[in-house]
PDB file of C-alpha atoms and ligand atoms in Angstrom:
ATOM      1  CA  UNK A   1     114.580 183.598  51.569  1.00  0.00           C
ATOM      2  CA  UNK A   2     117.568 185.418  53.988  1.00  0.00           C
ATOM      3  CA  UNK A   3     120.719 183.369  53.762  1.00  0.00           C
ATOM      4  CA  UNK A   4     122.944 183.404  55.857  1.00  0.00           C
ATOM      5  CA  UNK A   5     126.134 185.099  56.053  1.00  0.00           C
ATOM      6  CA  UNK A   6     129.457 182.801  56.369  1.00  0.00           C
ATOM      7  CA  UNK A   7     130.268 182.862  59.772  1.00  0.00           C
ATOM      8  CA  UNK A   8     133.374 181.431  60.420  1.00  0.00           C
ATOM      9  CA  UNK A   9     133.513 178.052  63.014  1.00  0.00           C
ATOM     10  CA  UNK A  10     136.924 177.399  64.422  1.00  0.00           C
ATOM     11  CA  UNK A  11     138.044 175.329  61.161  1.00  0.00           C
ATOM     12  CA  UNK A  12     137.076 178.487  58.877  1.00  0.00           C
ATOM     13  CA  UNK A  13     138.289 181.153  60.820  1.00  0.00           C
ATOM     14  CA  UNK A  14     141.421 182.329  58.910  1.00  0.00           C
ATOM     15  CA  UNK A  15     144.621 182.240  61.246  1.00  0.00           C
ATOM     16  CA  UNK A  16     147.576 183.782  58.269  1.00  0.00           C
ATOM     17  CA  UNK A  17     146.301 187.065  56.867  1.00  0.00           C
ATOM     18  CA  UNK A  18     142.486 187.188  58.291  1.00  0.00           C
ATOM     19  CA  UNK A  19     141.962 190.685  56.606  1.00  0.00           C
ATOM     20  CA  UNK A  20     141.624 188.535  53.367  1.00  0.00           C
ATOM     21  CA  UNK A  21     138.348 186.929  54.939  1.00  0.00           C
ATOM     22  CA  UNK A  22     135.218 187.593  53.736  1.00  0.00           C
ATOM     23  CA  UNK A  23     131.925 186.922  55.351  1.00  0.00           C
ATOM     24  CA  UNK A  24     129.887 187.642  52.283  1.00  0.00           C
ATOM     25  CA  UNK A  25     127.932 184.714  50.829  1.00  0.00           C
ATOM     26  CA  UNK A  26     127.934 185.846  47.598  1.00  0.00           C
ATOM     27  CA  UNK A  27     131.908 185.645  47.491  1.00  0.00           C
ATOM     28  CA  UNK A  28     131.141 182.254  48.032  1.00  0.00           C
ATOM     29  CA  UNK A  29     128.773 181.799  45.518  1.00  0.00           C
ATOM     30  CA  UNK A  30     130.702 184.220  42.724  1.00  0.00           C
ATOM     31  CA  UNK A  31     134.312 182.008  43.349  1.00  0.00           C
ATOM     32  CA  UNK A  32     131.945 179.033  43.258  1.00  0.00           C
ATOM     33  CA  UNK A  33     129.822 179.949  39.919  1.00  0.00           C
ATOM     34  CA  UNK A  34     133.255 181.549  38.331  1.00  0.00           C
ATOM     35  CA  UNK A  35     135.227 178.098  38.741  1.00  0.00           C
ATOM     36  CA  UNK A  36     135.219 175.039  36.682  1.00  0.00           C
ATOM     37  CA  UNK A  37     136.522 172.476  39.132  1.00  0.00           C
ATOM     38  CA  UNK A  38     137.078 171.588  42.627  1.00  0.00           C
ATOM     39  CA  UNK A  39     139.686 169.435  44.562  1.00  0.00           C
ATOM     40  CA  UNK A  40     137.812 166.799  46.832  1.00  0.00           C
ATOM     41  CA  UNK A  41     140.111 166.338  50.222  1.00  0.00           C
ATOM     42  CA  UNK A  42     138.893 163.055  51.995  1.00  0.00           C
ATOM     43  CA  UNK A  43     140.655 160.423  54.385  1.00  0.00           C
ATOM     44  CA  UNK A  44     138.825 157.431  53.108  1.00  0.00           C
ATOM     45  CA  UNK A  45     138.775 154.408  55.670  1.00  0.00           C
ATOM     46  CA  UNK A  46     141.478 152.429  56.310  1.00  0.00           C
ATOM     47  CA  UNK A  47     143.822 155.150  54.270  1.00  0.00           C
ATOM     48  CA  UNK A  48     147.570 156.674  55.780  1.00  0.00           C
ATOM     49  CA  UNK A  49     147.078 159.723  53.602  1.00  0.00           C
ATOM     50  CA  UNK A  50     143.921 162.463  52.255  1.00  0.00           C
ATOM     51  CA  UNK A  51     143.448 161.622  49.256  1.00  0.00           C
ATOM     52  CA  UNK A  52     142.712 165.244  47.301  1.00  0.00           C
ATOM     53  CA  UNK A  53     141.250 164.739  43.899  1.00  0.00           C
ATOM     54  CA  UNK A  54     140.290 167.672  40.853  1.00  0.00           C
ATOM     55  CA  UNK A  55     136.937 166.943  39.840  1.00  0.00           C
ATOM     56  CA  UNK A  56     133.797 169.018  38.664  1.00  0.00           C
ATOM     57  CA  UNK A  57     130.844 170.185  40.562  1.00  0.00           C
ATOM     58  CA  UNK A  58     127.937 172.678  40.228  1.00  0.00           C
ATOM     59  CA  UNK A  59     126.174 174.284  42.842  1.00  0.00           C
ATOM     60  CA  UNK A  60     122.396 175.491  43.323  1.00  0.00           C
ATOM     61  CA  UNK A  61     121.733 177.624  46.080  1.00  0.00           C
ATOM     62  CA  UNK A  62     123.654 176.483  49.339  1.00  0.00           C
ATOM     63  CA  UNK A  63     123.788 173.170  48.209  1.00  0.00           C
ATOM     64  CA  UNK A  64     127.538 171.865  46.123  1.00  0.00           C
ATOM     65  CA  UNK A  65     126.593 168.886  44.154  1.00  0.00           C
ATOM     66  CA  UNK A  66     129.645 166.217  43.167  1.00  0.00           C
ATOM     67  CA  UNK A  67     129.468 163.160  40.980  1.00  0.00           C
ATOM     68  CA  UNK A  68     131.364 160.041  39.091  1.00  0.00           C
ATOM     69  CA  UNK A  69     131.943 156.808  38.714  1.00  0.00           C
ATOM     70  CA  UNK A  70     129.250 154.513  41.731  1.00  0.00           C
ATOM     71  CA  UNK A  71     133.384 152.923  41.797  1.00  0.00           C
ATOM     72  CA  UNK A  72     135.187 155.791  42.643  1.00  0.00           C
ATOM     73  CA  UNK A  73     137.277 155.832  45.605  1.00  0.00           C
ATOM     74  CA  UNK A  74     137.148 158.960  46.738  1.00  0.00           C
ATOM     75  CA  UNK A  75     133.333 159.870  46.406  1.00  0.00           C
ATOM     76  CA  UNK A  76     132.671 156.415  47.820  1.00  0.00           C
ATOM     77  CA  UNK A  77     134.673 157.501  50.928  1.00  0.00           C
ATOM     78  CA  UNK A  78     132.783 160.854  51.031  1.00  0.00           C
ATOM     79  CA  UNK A  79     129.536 159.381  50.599  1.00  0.00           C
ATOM     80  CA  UNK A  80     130.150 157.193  53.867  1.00  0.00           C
ATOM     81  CA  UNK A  81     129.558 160.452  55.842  1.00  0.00           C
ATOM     82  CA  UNK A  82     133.357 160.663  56.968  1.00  0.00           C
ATOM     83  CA  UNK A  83     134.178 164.530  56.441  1.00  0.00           C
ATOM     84  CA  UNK A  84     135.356 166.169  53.569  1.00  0.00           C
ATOM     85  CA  UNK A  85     137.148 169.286  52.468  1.00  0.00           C
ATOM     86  CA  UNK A  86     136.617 170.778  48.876  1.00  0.00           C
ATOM     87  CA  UNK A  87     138.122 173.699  47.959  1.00  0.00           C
ATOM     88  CA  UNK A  88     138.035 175.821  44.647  1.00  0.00           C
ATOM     89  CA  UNK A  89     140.692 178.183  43.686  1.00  0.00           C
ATOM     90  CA  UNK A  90     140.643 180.999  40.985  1.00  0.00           C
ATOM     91  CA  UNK A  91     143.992 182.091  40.028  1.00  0.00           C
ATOM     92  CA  UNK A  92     144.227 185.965  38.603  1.00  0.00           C
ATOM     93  CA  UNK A  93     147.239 186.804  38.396  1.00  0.00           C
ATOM     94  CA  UNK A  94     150.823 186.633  40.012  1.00  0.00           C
ATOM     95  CA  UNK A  95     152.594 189.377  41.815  1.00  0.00           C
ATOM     96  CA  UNK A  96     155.766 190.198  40.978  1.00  0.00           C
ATOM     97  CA  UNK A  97     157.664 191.837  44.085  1.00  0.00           C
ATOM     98  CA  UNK A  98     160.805 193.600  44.625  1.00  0.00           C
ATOM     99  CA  UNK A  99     162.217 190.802  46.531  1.00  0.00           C
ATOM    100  CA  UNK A 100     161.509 187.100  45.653  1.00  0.00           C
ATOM    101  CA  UNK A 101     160.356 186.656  49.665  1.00  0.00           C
ATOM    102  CA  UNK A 102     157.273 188.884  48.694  1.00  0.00           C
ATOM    103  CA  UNK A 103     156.070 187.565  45.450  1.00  0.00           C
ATOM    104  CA  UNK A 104     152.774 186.621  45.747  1.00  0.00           C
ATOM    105  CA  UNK A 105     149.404 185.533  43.622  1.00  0.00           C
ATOM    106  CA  UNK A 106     145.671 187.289  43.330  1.00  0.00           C
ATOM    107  CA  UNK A 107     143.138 184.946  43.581  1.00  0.00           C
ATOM    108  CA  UNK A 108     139.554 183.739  44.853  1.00  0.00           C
ATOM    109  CA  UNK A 109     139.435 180.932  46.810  1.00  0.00           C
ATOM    110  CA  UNK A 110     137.350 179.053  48.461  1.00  0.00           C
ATOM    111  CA  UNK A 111     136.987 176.372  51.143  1.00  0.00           C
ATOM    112  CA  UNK A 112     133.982 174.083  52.488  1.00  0.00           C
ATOM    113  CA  UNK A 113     134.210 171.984  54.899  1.00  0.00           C
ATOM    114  CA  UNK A 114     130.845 169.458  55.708  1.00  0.00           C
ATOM    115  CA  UNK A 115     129.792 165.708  55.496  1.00  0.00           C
ATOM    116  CA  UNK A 116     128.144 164.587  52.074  1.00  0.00           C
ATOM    117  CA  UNK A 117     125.490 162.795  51.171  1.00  0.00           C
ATOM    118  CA  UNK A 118     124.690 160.646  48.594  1.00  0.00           C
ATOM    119  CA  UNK A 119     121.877 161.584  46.526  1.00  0.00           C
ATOM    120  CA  UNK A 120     119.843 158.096  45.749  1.00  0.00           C
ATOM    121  CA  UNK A 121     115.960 159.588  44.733  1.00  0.00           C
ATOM    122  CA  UNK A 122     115.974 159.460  41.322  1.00  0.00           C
ATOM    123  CA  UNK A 123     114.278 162.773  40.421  1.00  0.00           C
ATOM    124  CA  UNK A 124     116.693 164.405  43.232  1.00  0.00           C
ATOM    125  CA  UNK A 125     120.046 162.968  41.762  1.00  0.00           C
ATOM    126  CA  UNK A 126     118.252 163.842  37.925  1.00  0.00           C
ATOM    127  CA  UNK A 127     118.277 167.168  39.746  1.00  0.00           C
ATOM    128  CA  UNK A 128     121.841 167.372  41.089  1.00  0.00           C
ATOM    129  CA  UNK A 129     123.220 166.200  37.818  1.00  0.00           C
ATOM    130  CA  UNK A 130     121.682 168.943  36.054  1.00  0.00           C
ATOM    131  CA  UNK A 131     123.076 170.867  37.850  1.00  0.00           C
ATOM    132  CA  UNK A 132     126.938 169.571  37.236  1.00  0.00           C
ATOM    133  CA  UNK A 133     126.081 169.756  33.554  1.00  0.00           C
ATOM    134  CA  UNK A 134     124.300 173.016  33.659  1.00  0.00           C
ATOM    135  CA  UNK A 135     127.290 174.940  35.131  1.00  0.00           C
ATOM    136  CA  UNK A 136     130.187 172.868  33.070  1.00  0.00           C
ATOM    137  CA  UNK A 137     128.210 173.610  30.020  1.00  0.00           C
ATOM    138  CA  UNK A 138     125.117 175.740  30.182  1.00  0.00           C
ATOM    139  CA  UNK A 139     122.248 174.992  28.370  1.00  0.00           C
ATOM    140  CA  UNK A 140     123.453 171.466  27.953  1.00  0.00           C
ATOM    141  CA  UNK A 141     121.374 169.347  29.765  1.00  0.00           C
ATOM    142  CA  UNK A 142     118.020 170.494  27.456  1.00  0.00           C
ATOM    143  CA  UNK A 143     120.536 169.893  24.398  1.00  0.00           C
ATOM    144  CA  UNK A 144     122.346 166.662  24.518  1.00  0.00           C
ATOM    145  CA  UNK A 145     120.709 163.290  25.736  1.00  0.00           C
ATOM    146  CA  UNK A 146     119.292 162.741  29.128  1.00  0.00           C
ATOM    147  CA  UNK A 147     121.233 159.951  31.502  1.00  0.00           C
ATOM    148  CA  UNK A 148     119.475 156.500  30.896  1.00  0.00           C
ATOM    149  CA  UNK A 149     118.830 154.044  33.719  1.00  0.00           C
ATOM    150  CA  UNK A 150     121.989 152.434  33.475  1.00  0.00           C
ATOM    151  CA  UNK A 151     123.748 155.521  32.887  1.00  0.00           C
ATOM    152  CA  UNK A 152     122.578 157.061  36.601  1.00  0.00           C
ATOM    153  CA  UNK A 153     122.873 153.439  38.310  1.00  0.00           C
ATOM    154  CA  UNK A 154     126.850 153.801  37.048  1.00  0.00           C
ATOM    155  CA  UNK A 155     126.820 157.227  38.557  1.00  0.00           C
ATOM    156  CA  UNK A 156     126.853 158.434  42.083  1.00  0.00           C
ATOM    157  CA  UNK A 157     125.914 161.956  42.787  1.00  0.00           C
ATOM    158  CA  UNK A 158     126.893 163.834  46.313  1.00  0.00           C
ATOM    159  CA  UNK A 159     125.203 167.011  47.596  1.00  0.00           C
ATOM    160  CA  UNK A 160     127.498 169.003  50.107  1.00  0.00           C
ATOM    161  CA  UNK A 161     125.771 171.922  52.554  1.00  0.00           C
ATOM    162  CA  UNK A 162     127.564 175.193  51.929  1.00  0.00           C
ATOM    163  CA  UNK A 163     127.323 176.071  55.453  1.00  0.00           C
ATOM    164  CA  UNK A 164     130.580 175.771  56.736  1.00  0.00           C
ATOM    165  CA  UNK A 165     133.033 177.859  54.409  1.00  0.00           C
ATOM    166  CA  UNK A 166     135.405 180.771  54.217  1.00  0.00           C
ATOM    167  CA  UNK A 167     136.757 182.621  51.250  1.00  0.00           C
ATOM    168  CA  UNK A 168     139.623 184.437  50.767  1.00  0.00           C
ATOM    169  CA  UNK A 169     140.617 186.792  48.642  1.00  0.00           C
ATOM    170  CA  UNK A 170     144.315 188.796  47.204  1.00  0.00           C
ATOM    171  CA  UNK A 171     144.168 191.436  45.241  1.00  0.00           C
ATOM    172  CA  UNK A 172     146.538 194.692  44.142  1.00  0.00           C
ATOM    173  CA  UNK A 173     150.192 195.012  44.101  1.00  0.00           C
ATOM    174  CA  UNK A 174     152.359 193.540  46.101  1.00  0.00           C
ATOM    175  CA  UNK A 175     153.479 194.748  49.463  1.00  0.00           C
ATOM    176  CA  UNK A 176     157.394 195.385  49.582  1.00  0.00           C
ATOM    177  CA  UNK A 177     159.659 196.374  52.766  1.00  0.00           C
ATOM    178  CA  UNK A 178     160.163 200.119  52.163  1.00  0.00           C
ATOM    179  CA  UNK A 179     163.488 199.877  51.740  1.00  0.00           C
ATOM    180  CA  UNK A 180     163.353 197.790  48.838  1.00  0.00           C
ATOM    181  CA  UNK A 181     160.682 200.339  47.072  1.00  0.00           C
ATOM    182  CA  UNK A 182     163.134 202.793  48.156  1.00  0.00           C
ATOM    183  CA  UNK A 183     166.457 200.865  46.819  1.00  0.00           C
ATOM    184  CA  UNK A 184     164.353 200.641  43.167  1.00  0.00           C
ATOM    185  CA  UNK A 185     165.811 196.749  43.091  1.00  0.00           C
ATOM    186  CA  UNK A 186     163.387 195.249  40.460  1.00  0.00           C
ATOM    187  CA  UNK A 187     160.453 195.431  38.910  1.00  0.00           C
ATOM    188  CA  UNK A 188     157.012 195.135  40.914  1.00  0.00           C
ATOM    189  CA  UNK A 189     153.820 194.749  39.770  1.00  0.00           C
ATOM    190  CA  UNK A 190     151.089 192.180  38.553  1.00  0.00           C
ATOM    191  CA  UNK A 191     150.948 190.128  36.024  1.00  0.00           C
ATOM    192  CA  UNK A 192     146.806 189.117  35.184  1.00  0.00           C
ATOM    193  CA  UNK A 193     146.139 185.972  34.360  1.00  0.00           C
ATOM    194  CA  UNK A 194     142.580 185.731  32.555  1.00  0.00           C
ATOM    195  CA  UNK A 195     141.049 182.355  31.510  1.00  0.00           C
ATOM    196  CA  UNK A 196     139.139 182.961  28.262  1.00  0.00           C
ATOM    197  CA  UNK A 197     137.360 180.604  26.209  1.00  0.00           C
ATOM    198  CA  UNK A 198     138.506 179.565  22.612  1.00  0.00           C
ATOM    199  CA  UNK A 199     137.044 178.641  19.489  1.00  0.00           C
ATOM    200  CA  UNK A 200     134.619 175.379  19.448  1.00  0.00           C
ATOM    201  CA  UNK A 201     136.295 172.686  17.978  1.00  0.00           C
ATOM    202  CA  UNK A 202     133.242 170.385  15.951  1.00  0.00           C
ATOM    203  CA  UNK A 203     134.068 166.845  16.540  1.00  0.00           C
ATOM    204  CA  UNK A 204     135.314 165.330  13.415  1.00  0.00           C
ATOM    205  CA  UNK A 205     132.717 162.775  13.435  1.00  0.00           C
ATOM    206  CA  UNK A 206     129.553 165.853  12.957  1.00  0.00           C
ATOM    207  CA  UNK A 207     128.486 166.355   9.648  1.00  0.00           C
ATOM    208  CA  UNK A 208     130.232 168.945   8.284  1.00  0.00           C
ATOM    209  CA  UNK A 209     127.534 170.960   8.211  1.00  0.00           C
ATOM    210  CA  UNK A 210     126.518 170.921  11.732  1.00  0.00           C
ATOM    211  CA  UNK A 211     125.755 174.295  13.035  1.00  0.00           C
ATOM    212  CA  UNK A 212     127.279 175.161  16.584  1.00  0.00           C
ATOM    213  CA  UNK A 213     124.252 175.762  19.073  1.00  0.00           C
ATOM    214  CA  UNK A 214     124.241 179.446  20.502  1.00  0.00           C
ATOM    215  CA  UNK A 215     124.746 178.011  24.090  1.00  0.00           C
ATOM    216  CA  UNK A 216     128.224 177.268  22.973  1.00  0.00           C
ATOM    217  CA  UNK A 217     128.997 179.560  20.744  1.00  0.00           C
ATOM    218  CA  UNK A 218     127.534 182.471  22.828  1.00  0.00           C
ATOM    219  CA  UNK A 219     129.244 181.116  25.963  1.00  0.00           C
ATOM    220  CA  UNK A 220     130.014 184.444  28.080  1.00  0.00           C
ATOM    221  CA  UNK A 221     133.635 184.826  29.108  1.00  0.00           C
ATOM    222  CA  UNK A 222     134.691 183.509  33.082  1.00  0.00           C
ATOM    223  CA  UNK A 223     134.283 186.978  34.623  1.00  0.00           C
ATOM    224  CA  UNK A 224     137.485 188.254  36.215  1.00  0.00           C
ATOM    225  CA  UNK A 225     135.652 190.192  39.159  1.00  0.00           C
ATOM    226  CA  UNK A 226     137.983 192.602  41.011  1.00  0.00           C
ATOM    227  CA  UNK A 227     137.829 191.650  44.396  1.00  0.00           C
ATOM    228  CA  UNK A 228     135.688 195.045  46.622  1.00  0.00           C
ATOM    229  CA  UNK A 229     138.615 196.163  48.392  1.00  0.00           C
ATOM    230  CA  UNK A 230     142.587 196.387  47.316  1.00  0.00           C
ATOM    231  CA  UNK A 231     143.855 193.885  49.961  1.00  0.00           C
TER     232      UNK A 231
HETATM  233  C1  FAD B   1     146.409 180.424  44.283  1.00  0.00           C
HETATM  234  C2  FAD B   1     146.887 180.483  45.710  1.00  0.00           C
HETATM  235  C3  FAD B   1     148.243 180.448  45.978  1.00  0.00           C
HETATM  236  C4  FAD B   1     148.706 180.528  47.285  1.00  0.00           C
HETATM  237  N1  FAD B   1     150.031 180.446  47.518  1.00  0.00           N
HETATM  238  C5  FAD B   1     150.487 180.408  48.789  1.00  0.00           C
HETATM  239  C6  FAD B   1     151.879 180.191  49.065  1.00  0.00           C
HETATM  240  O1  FAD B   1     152.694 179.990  48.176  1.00  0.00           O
HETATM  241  N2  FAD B   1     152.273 180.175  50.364  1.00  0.00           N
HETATM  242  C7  FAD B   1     151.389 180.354  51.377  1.00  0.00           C
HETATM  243  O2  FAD B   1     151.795 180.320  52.543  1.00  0.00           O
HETATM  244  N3  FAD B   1     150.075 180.538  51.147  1.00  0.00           N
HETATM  245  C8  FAD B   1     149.613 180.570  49.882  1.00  0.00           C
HETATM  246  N4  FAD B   1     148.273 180.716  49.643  1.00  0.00           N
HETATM  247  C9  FAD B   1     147.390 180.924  50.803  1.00  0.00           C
HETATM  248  C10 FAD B   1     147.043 179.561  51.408  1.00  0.00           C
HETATM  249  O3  FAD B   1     145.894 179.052  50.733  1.00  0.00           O
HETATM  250  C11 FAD B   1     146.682 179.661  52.890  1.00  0.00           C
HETATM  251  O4  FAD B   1     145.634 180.572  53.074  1.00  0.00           O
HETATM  252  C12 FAD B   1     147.864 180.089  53.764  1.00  0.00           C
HETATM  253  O5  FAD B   1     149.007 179.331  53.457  1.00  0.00           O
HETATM  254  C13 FAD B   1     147.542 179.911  55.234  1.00  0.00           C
HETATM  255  O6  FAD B   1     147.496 178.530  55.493  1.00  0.00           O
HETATM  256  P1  FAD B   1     147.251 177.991  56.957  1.00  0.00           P
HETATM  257  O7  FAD B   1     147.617 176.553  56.937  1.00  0.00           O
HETATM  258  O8  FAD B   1     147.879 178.876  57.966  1.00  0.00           O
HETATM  259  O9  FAD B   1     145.659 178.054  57.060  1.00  0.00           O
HETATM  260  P2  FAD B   1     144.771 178.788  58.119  1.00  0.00           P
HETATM  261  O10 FAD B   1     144.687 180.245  57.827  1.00  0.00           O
HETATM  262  O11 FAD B   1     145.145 178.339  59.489  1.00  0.00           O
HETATM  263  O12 FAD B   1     143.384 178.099  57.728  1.00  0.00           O
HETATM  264  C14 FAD B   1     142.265 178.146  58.615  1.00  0.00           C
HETATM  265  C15 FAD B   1     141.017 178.107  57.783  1.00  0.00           C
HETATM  266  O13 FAD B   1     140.953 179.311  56.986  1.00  0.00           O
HETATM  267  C16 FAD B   1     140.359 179.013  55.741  1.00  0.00           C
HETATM  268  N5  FAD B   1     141.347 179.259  54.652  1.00  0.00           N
HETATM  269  C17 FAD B   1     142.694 179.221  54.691  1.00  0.00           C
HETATM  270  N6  FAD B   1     143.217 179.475  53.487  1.00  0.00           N
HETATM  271  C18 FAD B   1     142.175 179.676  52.662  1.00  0.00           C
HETATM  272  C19 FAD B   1     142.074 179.963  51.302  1.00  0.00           C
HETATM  273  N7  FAD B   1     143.168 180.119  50.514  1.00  0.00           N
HETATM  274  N8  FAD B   1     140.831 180.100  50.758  1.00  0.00           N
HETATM  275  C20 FAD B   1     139.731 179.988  51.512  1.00  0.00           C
HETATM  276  N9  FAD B   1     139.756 179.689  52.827  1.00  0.00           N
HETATM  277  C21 FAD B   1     140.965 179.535  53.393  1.00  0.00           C
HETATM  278  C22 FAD B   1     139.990 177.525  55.766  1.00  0.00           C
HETATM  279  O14 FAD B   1     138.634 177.399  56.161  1.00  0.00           O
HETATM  280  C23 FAD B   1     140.941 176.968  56.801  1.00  0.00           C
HETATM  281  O15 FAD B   1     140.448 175.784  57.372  1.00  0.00           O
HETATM  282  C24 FAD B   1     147.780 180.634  48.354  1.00  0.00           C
HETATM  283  C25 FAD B   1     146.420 180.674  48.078  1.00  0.00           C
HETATM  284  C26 FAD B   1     145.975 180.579  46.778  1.00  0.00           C
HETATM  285  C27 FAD B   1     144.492 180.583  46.509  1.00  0.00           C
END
């Protein structure tokens, strides 16, 4: 099947620095695949403020799948079709400048905008949390116990349409007035940041002669993709 490219709507049409823009889906889906959580913006009924809440996801195809607690606040709100922002944001590295005015950061990031829907069929919400767990912690779901009945009636699961997004991307050195680069004032450059796994720590309560399953031991590294173009 074709998918679509992003094509930007009025809300995802970049007004500061549009050359940072991509229309590529698969930005979308690499910053989306690449990251570990999301932040949740919703106004939930009867609130002043948007509330904006960290909290995992996974995604399969152009679909963004969210869950928690049936009592949370915020997915409750999002679930009651008001509309929602969630946004993703891969940090690579910050960019040292010659004046403080242009220091910067590289990153990935990545913003949908879209109503949810709550996801009540139980092989369909089976589905969508497989999907959380699968990209948290991949080749969990097969591994660890299933949800029971009263485990999935304490959870709620959202699905969010990947249609309406943008991504934007920084990458490269920063971009000084000339006369500073010609006045040699500081230091310039970038400074990477790279997320990396660690060594598994066996819960305490394990035998102590549990092995550690490939899937986590063999867990490949977050890939630190250069964006395509210097920009
Ligand atoms: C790690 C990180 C640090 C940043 N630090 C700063 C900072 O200190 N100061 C600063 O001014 N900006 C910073 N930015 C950029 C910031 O996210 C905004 O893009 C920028 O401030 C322009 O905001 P705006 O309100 O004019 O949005 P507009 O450009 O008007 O937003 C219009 C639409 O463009 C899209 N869009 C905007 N920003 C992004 C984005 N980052 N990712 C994906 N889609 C987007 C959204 O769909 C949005 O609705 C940072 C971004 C990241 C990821």
């Amino acid at each position: 099947m074709t998918r679509s490219p992003l094509s930007p709507t009025p809300r995802t049409t970049l007004g500061r620095s549009p050359d940072r823009a991509t229309s590529d889906r698969t930005a979308l889906d690499a910053v989306l695949d690449v990251g570990l959580t999301c932040h949740l913006g919703v106004l939930p009924t009867g609130h002043t403020a948007p509330m904006v809440l960290p909290t995992g996801y996974g995604r399969d195809g152009d679909t963004l799948y969210l869950h928690g607690s049936t009592g949370a606040t915020s997915l409750r709100a999002a679930a009651s079709g008001v509309p929602v922002c969630v946004t993703v944001t891969l940090v690579d590295g910050v960019v040292y400048a010659r004046s403080v005015f242009h220091f910067s950061m590289n990153y990935r990031s990545a913003v949908v905008y879209g109503q949810a829907k709550a996801v009540t069929d139980p092989a369909a919400k089976s589905h969508g949390l497989r999907v959380i767990t699968e990209h948290l912690a991949p080749g969990s779901w097969s591994h660890a116990r299933e949800p029971n009945k009263k485990e999935l009636a304490a959870t709620s699961v959202l699905a969010l349409d990947l249609t309406e997004a943008s991504v934007k991307v920084r990458g490269g050195p920063p971009k000084d007035d000339e006369a500073d680069v010609a006045a040699g004032v500081a230091w310039a450059g970038v400074l990477p940041l790279h997320q990396r796994w660690g060594q598994p720590e066996p819960c305490p309560l394990l035998p102590s002669d549990a092995e550690i399953p490939e899937h986590v031991t063999a867990r490949p590294q977050p890939g630190i993709a250069k964006p395509a173009k210097e920009i």
